[in-house]
mmCIF file with all atom_site columns, C-alpha atoms in Angstrom:
data_model
loop_
_atom_site.group_PDB
_atom_site.id
_atom_site.type_symbol
_atom_site.label_atom_id
_atom_site.label_alt_id
_atom_site.label_comp_id
_atom_site.label_asym_id
_atom_site.label_entity_id
_atom_site.label_seq_id
_atom_site.pdbx_PDB_ins_code
_atom_site.Cartn_x
_atom_site.Cartn_y
_atom_site.Cartn_z
_atom_site.occupancy
_atom_site.B_iso_or_equiv
_atom_site.pdbx_formal_charge
_atom_site.auth_seq_id
_atom_site.auth_comp_id
_atom_site.auth_asym_id
_atom_site.auth_atom_id
_atom_site.pdbx_PDB_model_num
ATOM 1  C CA . UNK A 1 1  ? 191.572 -101.529 112.315 1.00 43.00 ? 1  UNK A CA 1
ATOM 2  C CA . UNK A 1 2  ? 191.115 -100.834 108.642 1.00 53.00 ? 2  UNK A CA 1
ATOM 3  C CA . UNK A 1 3  ? 192.445 -103.643 106.469 1.00 54.00 ? 3  UNK A CA 1
ATOM 4  C CA . UNK A 1 4  ? 192.146 -101.950 103.112 1.00 59.00 ? 4  UNK A CA 1
ATOM 5  C CA . UNK A 1 5  ? 192.513 -98.440  101.777 1.00 67.00 ? 5  UNK A CA 1
ATOM 6  C CA . UNK A 1 6  ? 190.236 -95.487  102.085 1.00 77.00 ? 6  UNK A CA 1
ATOM 7  C CA . UNK A 1 7  ? 186.749 -95.545  100.568 1.00 81.00 ? 7  UNK A CA 1
ATOM 8  C CA . UNK A 1 8  ? 186.681 -94.446  96.937  1.00 80.00 ? 8  UNK A CA 1
ATOM 9  C CA . UNK A 1 9  ? 183.796 -92.491  95.452  1.00 80.00 ? 9  UNK A CA 1
ATOM 10 C CA . UNK A 1 10 ? 183.136 -92.047  91.754  1.00 78.00 ? 10 UNK A CA 1
ATOM 11 C CA . UNK A 1 11 ? 181.385 -88.796  90.918  1.00 77.00 ? 11 UNK A CA 1
ATOM 12 C CA . UNK A 1 12 ? 179.162 -89.476  87.934  1.00 77.00 ? 12 UNK A CA 1
ATOM 13 C CA . UNK A 1 13 ? 178.435 -85.770  87.551  1.00 81.00 ? 13 UNK A CA 1
ATOM 14 C CA . UNK A 1 14 ? 182.005 -85.163  86.389  1.00 79.00 ? 14 UNK A CA 1
ATOM 15 C CA . UNK A 1 15 ? 181.988 -88.145  84.028  1.00 79.00 ? 15 UNK A CA 1
ATOM 16 C CA . UNK A 1 16 ? 179.775 -86.579  81.396  1.00 80.00 ? 16 UNK A CA 1
ATOM 17 C CA . UNK A 1 17 ? 178.943 -89.168  78.750  1.00 84.00 ? 17 UNK A CA 1
ATOM 18 C CA . UNK A 1 18 ? 182.074 -91.226  79.330  1.00 83.00 ? 18 UNK A CA 1
ATOM 19 C CA . UNK A 1 19 ? 181.510 -94.925  79.932  1.00 84.00 ? 19 UNK A CA 1
ATOM 20 C CA . UNK A 1 20 ? 182.410 -96.229  83.391  1.00 79.00 ? 20 UNK A CA 1
ATOM 21 C CA . UNK A 1 21 ? 185.474 -98.106  82.110  1.00 81.00 ? 21 UNK A CA 1
ATOM 22 C CA . UNK A 1 22 ? 186.965 -94.760  81.065  1.00 83.00 ? 22 UNK A CA 1
ATOM 23 C CA . UNK A 1 23 ? 186.071 -92.380  83.877  1.00 81.00 ? 23 UNK A CA 1
ATOM 24 C CA . UNK A 1 24 ? 186.508 -95.000  86.594  1.00 84.00 ? 24 UNK A CA 1
ATOM 25 C CA . UNK A 1 25 ? 189.909 -96.223  85.419  1.00 85.00 ? 25 UNK A CA 1
ATOM 26 C CA . UNK A 1 26 ? 191.994 -94.058  87.768  1.00 83.00 ? 26 UNK A CA 1
ATOM 27 C CA . UNK A 1 27 ? 189.886 -94.931  90.801  1.00 83.00 ? 27 UNK A CA 1
ATOM 28 C CA . UNK A 1 28 ? 190.016 -98.610  89.898  1.00 86.00 ? 28 UNK A CA 1
ATOM 29 C CA . UNK A 1 29 ? 193.813 -98.362  89.824  1.00 88.00 ? 29 UNK A CA 1
ATOM 30 C CA . UNK A 1 30 ? 193.827 -96.769  93.273  1.00 87.00 ? 30 UNK A CA 1
ATOM 31 C CA . UNK A 1 31 ? 191.616 -99.580  94.585  1.00 88.00 ? 31 UNK A CA 1
ATOM 32 C CA . UNK A 1 32 ? 193.963 -102.168 93.081  1.00 90.00 ? 32 UNK A CA 1
ATOM 33 C CA . UNK A 1 33 ? 196.932 -100.473 94.754  1.00 91.00 ? 33 UNK A CA 1
ATOM 34 C CA . UNK A 1 34 ? 195.061 -100.540 98.092  1.00 90.00 ? 34 UNK A CA 1
ATOM 35 C CA . UNK A 1 35 ? 194.311 -104.239 97.630  1.00 90.00 ? 35 UNK A CA 1
ATOM 36 C CA . UNK A 1 36 ? 197.924 -105.036 96.744  1.00 92.00 ? 36 UNK A CA 1
ATOM 37 C CA . UNK A 1 37 ? 199.141 -103.266 99.907  1.00 91.00 ? 37 UNK A CA 1
ATOM 38 C CA . UNK A 1 38 ? 196.559 -105.176 101.956 1.00 90.00 ? 38 UNK A CA 1
ATOM 39 C CA . UNK A 1 39 ? 197.590 -108.558 100.529 1.00 91.00 ? 39 UNK A CA 1
ATOM 40 C CA . UNK A 1 40 ? 201.262 -107.752 101.141 1.00 93.00 ? 40 UNK A CA 1
ATOM 41 C CA . UNK A 1 41 ? 200.515 -106.810 104.765 1.00 91.00 ? 41 UNK A CA 1
ATOM 42 C CA . UNK A 1 42 ? 198.500 -110.000 105.343 1.00 91.00 ? 42 UNK A CA 1
ATOM 43 C CA . UNK A 1 43 ? 201.196 -112.201 103.808 1.00 91.00 ? 43 UNK A CA 1
ATOM 44 C CA . UNK A 1 44 ? 203.779 -110.591 106.080 1.00 93.00 ? 44 UNK A CA 1
ATOM 45 C CA . UNK A 1 45 ? 201.817 -111.657 109.164 1.00 93.00 ? 45 UNK A CA 1
ATOM 46 C CA . UNK A 1 46 ? 200.908 -115.228 108.254 1.00 92.00 ? 46 UNK A CA 1
ATOM 47 C CA . UNK A 1 47 ? 202.686 -118.430 109.136 1.00 91.00 ? 47 UNK A CA 1
ATOM 48 C CA . UNK A 1 48 ? 202.772 -121.582 107.027 1.00 89.00 ? 48 UNK A CA 1
ATOM 49 C CA . UNK A 1 49 ? 200.517 -124.480 107.938 1.00 91.00 ? 49 UNK A CA 1
ATOM 50 C CA . UNK A 1 50 ? 202.163 -127.630 109.226 1.00 96.00 ? 50 UNK A CA 1
ATOM 51 C CA . UNK A 1 51 ? 202.663 -130.136 106.397 1.00 96.00 ? 51 UNK A CA 1
ATOM 52 C CA . UNK A 1 52 ? 200.323 -132.641 108.045 1.00 97.00 ? 52 UNK A CA 1
ATOM 53 C CA . UNK A 1 53 ? 197.506 -130.110 108.125 1.00 96.00 ? 53 UNK A CA 1
ATOM 54 C CA . UNK A 1 54 ? 198.090 -129.124 104.491 1.00 95.00 ? 54 UNK A CA 1
ATOM 55 C CA . UNK A 1 55 ? 197.869 -132.796 103.530 1.00 96.00 ? 55 UNK A CA 1
ATOM 56 C CA . UNK A 1 56 ? 194.700 -133.278 105.580 1.00 97.00 ? 56 UNK A CA 1
ATOM 57 C CA . UNK A 1 57 ? 193.020 -130.222 104.029 1.00 97.00 ? 57 UNK A CA 1
ATOM 58 C CA . UNK A 1 58 ? 194.012 -131.344 100.522 1.00 97.00 ? 58 UNK A CA 1
ATOM 59 C CA . UNK A 1 59 ? 192.571 -134.822 101.213 1.00 97.00 ? 59 UNK A CA 1
ATOM 60 C CA . UNK A 1 60 ? 189.312 -133.329 102.496 1.00 97.00 ? 60 UNK A CA 1
ATOM 61 C CA . UNK A 1 61 ? 189.010 -131.068 99.430  1.00 97.00 ? 61 UNK A CA 1
ATOM 62 C CA . UNK A 1 62 ? 189.605 -134.035 97.108  1.00 97.00 ? 62 UNK A CA 1
ATOM 63 C CA . UNK A 1 63 ? 187.009 -136.114 98.974  1.00 96.00 ? 63 UNK A CA 1
ATOM 64 C CA . UNK A 1 64 ? 184.424 -133.327 98.683  1.00 95.00 ? 64 UNK A CA 1
ATOM 65 C CA . UNK A 1 65 ? 185.140 -132.923 94.967  1.00 94.00 ? 65 UNK A CA 1
ATOM 66 C CA . UNK A 1 66 ? 184.891 -136.681 94.422  1.00 93.00 ? 66 UNK A CA 1
ATOM 67 C CA . UNK A 1 67 ? 181.599 -136.783 96.293  1.00 91.00 ? 67 UNK A CA 1
ATOM 68 C CA . UNK A 1 68 ? 180.233 -133.906 94.236  1.00 89.00 ? 68 UNK A CA 1
ATOM 69 C CA . UNK A 1 69 ? 181.161 -135.714 90.998  1.00 88.00 ? 69 UNK A CA 1
ATOM 70 C CA . UNK A 1 70 ? 179.780 -139.101 91.980  1.00 89.00 ? 70 UNK A CA 1
ATOM 71 C CA . UNK A 1 71 ? 176.664 -138.305 94.014  1.00 81.00 ? 71 UNK A CA 1
ATOM 72 C CA . UNK A 1 72 ? 174.074 -136.522 91.947  1.00 75.00 ? 72 UNK A CA 1
ATOM 73 C CA . UNK A 1 73 ? 170.699 -135.585 93.381  1.00 73.00 ? 73 UNK A CA 1
ATOM 74 C CA . UNK A 1 74 ? 167.751 -137.433 91.871  1.00 72.00 ? 74 UNK A CA 1
ATOM 75 C CA . UNK A 1 75 ? 165.929 -135.607 89.061  1.00 70.00 ? 75 UNK A CA 1
#
């Protein structure tokens, strides 16, 4: 199952001397559209976490961040 859009190929031979940000703009927009459709499809199939699990995950993340701030490796 493909989760994103079709592969996109930029042909540098047709770009001439244009910088990438100019000749790749249309393809970049197509990739963004593919990504937006993918995110929408994923969101439509997810379920919310139970509140207890959200709280637990938040507590773990805070503990890891606290540990990273307070425990520095020796020089």
